[in-house]
Amino acid sequence: MGSLFPLPRRKSRTAKAGNLIMGGEAPVSVQSMTNTDTRDVAATVRQIHNLEKAGCELVRVAVPDMQAVEALARIKEEISIPLAADIHFDYRLAVEALRAGCDKVRINPGNIGGREKVEKVVEAAKLTGAAIRIGVNSGSLEPEILNKYGRPSSEALSESALKNIRMMEELGFDNFVVSVKASDVERTVNSYRILARECDYPLHIGVTEAGDEVGGLIKSSAALGILLGEGIGDTIRISLTGNPVKEVEAGFILLRALKLRYIGIEYISCPTCGRTEVDVEAVLKKIKKKLSDIKVPLSVAVMGCAVNGPGEAQEADAGIAGGKGEFLLFMKGKPVRKISEDIVVEEFVKIVREIAVGKS
Ligand code: SF4
């Protein structure tokens, strides 16, 4: 079997939210959602700034009522990435969110309430040039489709999406993306596969209610890894319970692992073993924290020993391998000099920053 890489990419149309293009030739983008109370503008803006620093390319906020709508214009003024409003149940919130300047609204066909209401949202999006996401969710499918299939199967989820896609087409609107999220890998993958076969609109992929850190990361990586491996997916969100900055970091790590995006530092670190005589975990943690702002593609290794370390991380731009009370600095697998353990974090961070400047 030949190499899987570079991964194929399904040909899709494009949708545009603010300055972000999704689909077509655009790189697969990484987005997230705040978990603050949207009405608390200061807290929401603070979280969005942290997401921006992590590289987030579009942020969604929950808009449960008109008070939240009123906060949107003020939030929009303070941030520099496109803003999406997440709407359930009340189409008027979507219309007002668009009037407030949102670049995109996510509506759930299962609870937005029929064609006339969707039509009003589409009219508003046409006026402002905003995008829409048809966000089908396994937990809130339209009753008629749920009755037909008896459960929110992949066929049911994709049928809901396709029905709403046709509606958008009839309304003469094409600036939209589609998602069909389930909470398990099998249904998520199968739903998107059907959708990818049946339409050429850009797809927002993700697993809904994926879980907390380790469980959520593994479930999302399994589903998104399969889909992206088949060329399916134009924008991703890795849903995790907790701080959304982790979602963005995870998104870029996944895209980098699949060689779809090259942003920031790829870390190579060994699991440590009986040969380790330094605290690799603590050193790695400190280095990662200090270098979290670097967006230049680099690979950096932090290894437990000098016996195998440099060899195991030959491709790294720079690396350190532990000894007794010191680390061996190596570049592209070649030893350079020794650095004492007590100053290794500061020294190594300085060296990596210099390489990053040289590459930018
Ligand atoms: Fe063990 Fe050295 Fe390999 Fe780390 S690099 S796992 S310390 S042999």
Coordinates of C-alpha atoms and ligand atoms in Angstrom, one line a residue:
M1 CA 0.0 0.0 0.0
G2 CA 1.4 3.4 -1.0
S3 CA 1.7 6.5 1.3
L4 CA -1.6 8.0 2.5
F5 CA 0.1 11.4 2.4
P6 CA -0.6 14.0 1.2
L7 CA -4.2 13.4 2.2
P8 CA -6.8 13.8 -0.5
R9 CA -9.3 16.7 -0.1
R10 CA -12.9 16.5 -1.3
K11 CA -13.7 19.2 -3.8
S12 CA -16.2 21.6 -2.3
R13 CA -17.7 25.0 -2.8
T14 CA -16.7 27.8 -0.5
A15 CA -18.4 29.7 2.2
K16 CA -17.2 33.0 3.7
A17 CA -17.6 34.2 7.3
G18 CA -15.8 37.6 7.7
N19 CA -12.3 37.1 6.4
L20 CA -12.4 33.3 6.8
I21 CA -13.0 31.1 3.7
M22 CA -14.2 27.5 4.4
G23 CA -13.9 24.9 1.7
G24 CA -12.5 25.0 -1.8
E25 CA -8.7 25.4 -1.7
A26 CA -8.7 27.1 1.8
P27 CA -6.8 25.3 4.5
V28 CA -8.9 23.3 7.0
S29 CA -9.7 25.9 9.7
V30 CA -9.9 25.5 13.4
Q31 CA -12.7 27.0 15.4
S32 CA -14.0 26.9 18.9
M33 CA -16.9 28.1 21.1
T34 CA -16.8 30.2 24.3
N35 CA -18.2 28.8 27.5
T36 CA -18.8 32.2 29.2
D37 CA -22.1 33.8 29.6
T38 CA -22.3 35.8 26.4
R39 CA -24.1 38.6 28.2
D40 CA -20.9 39.1 30.2
V41 CA -19.1 41.0 27.5
A42 CA -15.8 41.4 29.5
A43 CA -15.5 37.7 30.3
T44 CA -16.5 36.6 26.8
V45 CA -14.0 39.0 25.1
R46 CA -11.3 37.9 27.5
Q47 CA -11.8 34.3 26.6
I48 CA -12.0 35.1 22.9
H49 CA -8.6 36.9 23.1
N50 CA -7.1 33.8 24.6
L51 CA -8.6 31.8 21.8
E52 CA -7.2 34.2 19.2
K53 CA -3.7 33.9 20.8
A54 CA -4.0 30.1 20.5
G55 CA -4.7 30.6 16.7
C56 CA -8.5 30.1 16.7
E57 CA -9.9 31.2 13.3
L58 CA -13.6 31.6 14.1
V59 CA -15.4 31.8 17.4
R60 CA -19.0 30.9 18.2
V61 CA -20.9 32.3 21.1
A62 CA -24.2 31.0 22.5
V63 CA -27.1 33.4 22.0
P64 CA -30.0 32.1 24.2
D65 CA -31.9 35.4 24.5
M66 CA -32.2 39.0 23.4
Q67 CA -29.8 40.2 26.1
A68 CA -27.1 38.0 24.6
V69 CA -27.9 39.5 21.2
E70 CA -27.4 43.0 22.7
A71 CA -23.9 41.9 23.8
L72 CA -22.9 40.8 20.3
A73 CA -22.0 44.2 18.7
R74 CA -19.8 45.1 21.7
I75 CA -18.1 41.7 21.6
K76 CA -17.5 42.1 17.8
E77 CA -15.9 45.5 18.3
E78 CA -13.2 44.0 20.6
I79 CA -12.2 40.9 18.7
S80 CA -10.4 40.3 15.4
I81 CA -11.6 36.9 14.3
P82 CA -15.0 36.2 12.7
L83 CA -17.9 35.9 15.2
A84 CA -20.6 33.3 14.9
A85 CA -23.8 33.2 16.9
D86 CA -25.2 29.9 18.0
I87 CA -29.0 29.9 17.8
H88 CA -31.6 27.4 18.9
F89 CA -35.4 27.6 18.9
D90 CA -35.9 31.3 18.0
Y91 CA -35.2 32.5 14.5
R92 CA -35.6 36.1 15.6
L93 CA -32.4 35.8 17.6
A94 CA -30.6 34.7 14.5
V95 CA -32.0 37.6 12.5
E96 CA -31.0 40.1 15.2
A97 CA -27.5 38.5 15.6
L98 CA -26.9 39.1 11.9
R99 CA -28.1 42.7 12.2
A100 CA -25.7 43.1 15.1
G101 CA -22.9 42.2 12.8
C102 CA -22.2 38.5 13.3
D103 CA -20.3 37.0 10.5
K104 CA -22.2 33.7 10.7
V105 CA -25.1 32.1 12.5
R106 CA -25.5 28.5 13.3
I107 CA -29.1 27.3 13.2
N108 CA -30.4 23.9 14.2
P109 CA -33.0 22.7 11.6
G110 CA -34.4 20.4 14.3
N111 CA -35.7 23.3 16.5
I112 CA -35.7 26.5 14.4
G113 CA -39.3 25.9 13.3
G114 CA -39.9 25.5 9.6
R115 CA -39.3 27.1 6.3
E116 CA -40.8 30.6 6.8
K117 CA -38.5 31.1 9.8
V118 CA -35.4 29.8 8.0
E119 CA -36.4 32.2 5.1
K120 CA -36.2 35.2 7.4
V121 CA -32.7 34.2 8.6
V122 CA -31.6 33.7 5.0
E123 CA -32.9 37.1 4.0
A124 CA -30.9 38.7 6.9
A125 CA -27.8 36.8 5.9
K126 CA -28.1 37.9 2.3
L127 CA -28.4 41.5 3.4
T128 CA -25.3 41.4 5.6
G129 CA -23.2 39.0 3.6
A130 CA -22.9 36.6 6.5
A131 CA -22.7 32.8 6.4
I132 CA -25.0 30.3 7.9
R133 CA -24.2 26.8 9.4
I134 CA -26.9 24.2 9.1
G135 CA -26.0 22.5 12.3
V136 CA -27.8 19.1 12.5
N137 CA -27.4 17.4 15.9
S138 CA -28.2 13.9 16.9
G139 CA -29.9 15.1 20.1
S140 CA -32.3 17.4 18.4
L141 CA -33.5 16.0 15.1
E142 CA -36.8 17.2 13.4
P143 CA -39.7 15.0 14.8
E144 CA -40.8 13.9 11.3
I145 CA -37.3 12.5 10.4
L146 CA -36.9 11.0 13.9
N147 CA -40.3 9.3 13.5
K148 CA -39.4 8.0 10.0
Y149 CA -36.1 6.4 11.2
G150 CA -37.0 5.6 14.8
R151 CA -33.7 6.9 16.0
P152 CA -31.1 9.5 15.1
S153 CA -29.2 7.2 12.7
S154 CA -26.6 8.4 10.2
E155 CA -29.3 8.2 7.5
A156 CA -31.6 10.4 9.6
L157 CA -29.0 13.0 10.3
S158 CA -27.8 13.3 6.7
E159 CA -31.4 13.4 5.5
S160 CA -32.1 16.3 7.8
A161 CA -29.1 18.1 6.5
L162 CA -29.9 17.4 2.8
K163 CA -33.4 18.6 3.2
N164 CA -32.2 21.9 4.6
I165 CA -29.6 22.2 1.9
R166 CA -32.3 21.9 -0.7
M167 CA -34.2 24.6 1.1
M168 CA -31.2 26.9 1.0
E169 CA -30.9 26.2 -2.7
E170 CA -34.5 27.0 -3.3
L171 CA -34.0 30.3 -1.4
G172 CA -31.1 31.2 -3.6
F173 CA -28.6 31.1 -0.8
D174 CA -25.2 29.3 -1.0
N175 CA -23.0 30.9 1.6
F176 CA -23.4 28.1 4.1
V177 CA -21.6 25.2 5.7
V178 CA -23.2 22.0 7.0
S179 CA -22.6 19.8 10.1
V180 CA -24.1 16.5 11.2
K181 CA -22.8 15.8 14.6
A182 CA -23.4 12.7 16.7
S183 CA -21.8 11.8 20.0
D184 CA -20.2 8.7 18.8
V185 CA -17.5 8.0 16.2
E186 CA -19.4 5.6 14.0
R187 CA -22.5 7.7 13.4
T188 CA -20.5 10.9 13.0
V189 CA -18.2 9.3 10.3
N190 CA -21.1 7.7 8.5
S191 CA -23.3 10.8 8.5
Y192 CA -20.5 12.9 7.0
R193 CA -19.7 10.2 4.5
I194 CA -23.2 10.3 3.2
L195 CA -23.2 14.1 3.1
A196 CA -19.9 14.3 1.4
R197 CA -21.2 11.9 -1.3
E198 CA -24.5 13.7 -1.8
C199 CA -23.4 17.4 -1.9
D200 CA -20.4 19.6 -2.5
Y201 CA -21.0 22.2 0.2
P202 CA -18.2 22.9 2.8
L203 CA -18.4 20.7 5.9
H204 CA -17.9 21.7 9.5
I205 CA -16.8 18.4 11.2
G206 CA -16.9 17.5 14.8
V207 CA -18.2 15.1 17.4
T208 CA -20.8 16.6 19.7
E209 CA -20.6 16.2 23.5
A210 CA -17.3 14.3 22.9
G211 CA -16.4 14.4 26.6
D212 CA -13.6 15.8 28.7
E213 CA -9.9 15.9 28.0
V214 CA -8.6 12.4 27.3
G215 CA -11.9 10.8 26.3
G216 CA -13.0 13.7 24.2
L217 CA -9.6 14.1 22.5
I218 CA -9.5 10.4 21.5
K219 CA -13.1 10.3 20.3
S220 CA -12.7 13.5 18.3
S221 CA -9.3 12.4 16.9
A222 CA -10.7 9.0 15.9
A223 CA -13.7 10.5 14.1
L224 CA -12.0 13.5 12.6
G225 CA -8.9 11.5 11.7
I226 CA -11.0 9.0 9.7
L227 CA -12.9 11.8 7.9
L228 CA -9.9 14.0 7.2
G229 CA -8.1 10.9 6.0
E230 CA -10.8 10.5 3.4
G231 CA -10.6 14.2 2.5
I232 CA -13.8 15.1 4.3
G233 CA -13.9 18.3 6.4
D234 CA -13.2 22.0 5.7
T235 CA -13.4 23.4 9.2
I236 CA -13.1 21.6 12.5
R237 CA -14.1 22.0 16.1
I238 CA -12.9 19.6 18.7
S239 CA -15.5 19.8 21.5
L240 CA -14.1 19.3 24.9
T241 CA -15.6 19.9 28.3
G242 CA -13.4 22.7 29.9
N243 CA -11.3 25.6 28.7
P244 CA -11.9 26.1 24.9
V245 CA -8.3 27.1 24.3
K246 CA -7.6 23.3 24.6
E247 CA -9.9 22.8 21.7
V248 CA -7.9 25.0 19.5
E249 CA -4.6 23.5 20.5
A250 CA -6.0 20.1 19.9
G251 CA -7.3 21.1 16.5
F252 CA -3.9 22.3 15.3
I253 CA -2.1 19.3 16.7
L254 CA -4.5 17.0 14.8
L255 CA -4.1 19.0 11.5
R256 CA -0.4 19.0 12.0
A257 CA -0.3 15.3 12.7
L258 CA -2.2 14.7 9.4
K259 CA 0.1 17.1 7.6
L260 CA -2.8 19.4 6.7
R261 CA -1.6 22.5 8.4
Y262 CA 1.9 23.5 9.6
I263 CA 1.5 26.0 12.3
G264 CA 3.4 26.3 15.5
I265 CA 5.7 23.8 17.2
E266 CA 5.4 20.1 16.9
Y267 CA 6.8 18.5 20.0
I268 CA 8.6 15.2 20.0
S269 CA 9.0 13.9 23.5
C270 CA 9.9 10.4 24.7
P271 CA 7.8 8.5 27.2
T272 CA 10.8 8.3 29.5
C273 CA 12.1 5.0 30.9
G274 CA 14.6 3.6 33.4
R275 CA 17.4 5.5 31.8
T276 CA 15.9 8.9 32.5
E277 CA 17.7 11.0 35.1
V278 CA 16.0 14.3 34.7
D279 CA 12.4 15.5 35.1
V280 CA 11.4 15.4 31.4
E281 CA 7.7 16.0 32.1
A282 CA 8.3 19.2 34.1
V283 CA 10.9 20.6 31.6
L284 CA 8.6 19.9 28.7
K285 CA 5.6 21.5 30.4
K286 CA 7.6 24.7 31.1
I287 CA 9.1 24.9 27.6
K288 CA 5.6 24.4 26.0
K289 CA 4.1 27.2 28.1
K290 CA 6.9 29.6 27.3
L291 CA 6.8 28.9 23.6
S292 CA 3.0 28.8 23.2
D293 CA 2.9 32.0 21.2
I294 CA 5.2 30.7 18.4
K295 CA 3.3 30.1 15.1
V296 CA 6.2 29.4 12.8
P297 CA 6.3 25.6 12.0
L298 CA 9.1 24.0 13.9
S299 CA 9.8 20.7 15.4
V300 CA 11.3 20.5 18.9
A301 CA 12.4 17.5 20.9
V302 CA 12.6 17.0 24.6
M303 CA 14.1 13.5 25.3
G304 CA 14.9 11.6 28.4
C305 CA 18.4 10.5 27.5
A306 CA 21.4 11.1 25.3
V307 CA 21.8 7.4 24.4
N308 CA 18.7 7.3 22.1
G309 CA 17.3 10.8 22.3
P310 CA 19.0 12.6 19.4
G311 CA 18.7 9.6 17.2
E312 CA 15.0 9.1 18.0
A313 CA 14.4 12.8 17.2
Q314 CA 16.7 13.3 14.2
E315 CA 14.2 15.4 12.3
A316 CA 13.8 17.9 15.1
D317 CA 15.1 21.5 14.4
A318 CA 16.4 21.5 18.0
G319 CA 16.2 19.2 20.9
I320 CA 17.5 18.5 24.3
A321 CA 18.3 15.0 25.7
G322 CA 18.7 14.4 29.5
G323 CA 21.9 13.3 31.2
K324 CA 22.8 13.5 34.9
G325 CA 22.0 17.0 36.1
E326 CA 22.4 18.3 32.5
F327 CA 20.9 18.1 29.0
L328 CA 22.7 17.7 25.7
L329 CA 21.5 20.2 23.1
F330 CA 21.2 18.8 19.6
M331 CA 20.2 20.3 16.3
K332 CA 18.9 18.0 13.5
G333 CA 20.2 15.0 15.4
K334 CA 23.8 16.4 15.8
P335 CA 25.1 17.1 19.4
V336 CA 26.0 20.8 19.9
R337 CA 26.8 21.4 23.7
K338 CA 25.7 20.6 27.2
I339 CA 23.3 22.8 29.3
S340 CA 22.9 22.5 33.0
E341 CA 19.5 21.3 34.2
D342 CA 18.8 24.4 36.3
I343 CA 19.1 26.8 33.3
V344 CA 17.9 24.5 30.5
V345 CA 14.4 25.9 30.1
E346 CA 15.5 29.5 29.7
E347 CA 18.5 28.6 27.5
F348 CA 16.5 26.2 25.2
V349 CA 13.6 28.6 24.9
K350 CA 16.0 31.3 23.8
I351 CA 17.6 29.0 21.2
V352 CA 14.2 27.9 19.8
R353 CA 13.1 31.6 19.6
E354 CA 16.2 32.4 17.5
I355 CA 15.4 29.5 15.1
A356 CA 11.8 30.7 14.9
V357 CA 13.0 34.3 14.0
G358 CA 15.3 32.8 11.3
K359 CA 12.4 30.8 9.8
S360 CA 9.8 33.6 9.8
Ligands
SF4_1 FE1 14.3 6.0 27.5 FE2 16.1 7.6 26.3 FE3 14.2 6.5 24.8 FE4 13.6 8.4 26.6 S1 14.9 8.7 24.8 S2 12.5 6.5 26.3 S3 15.0 8.0 28.2 S4 15.8 5.4 25.9

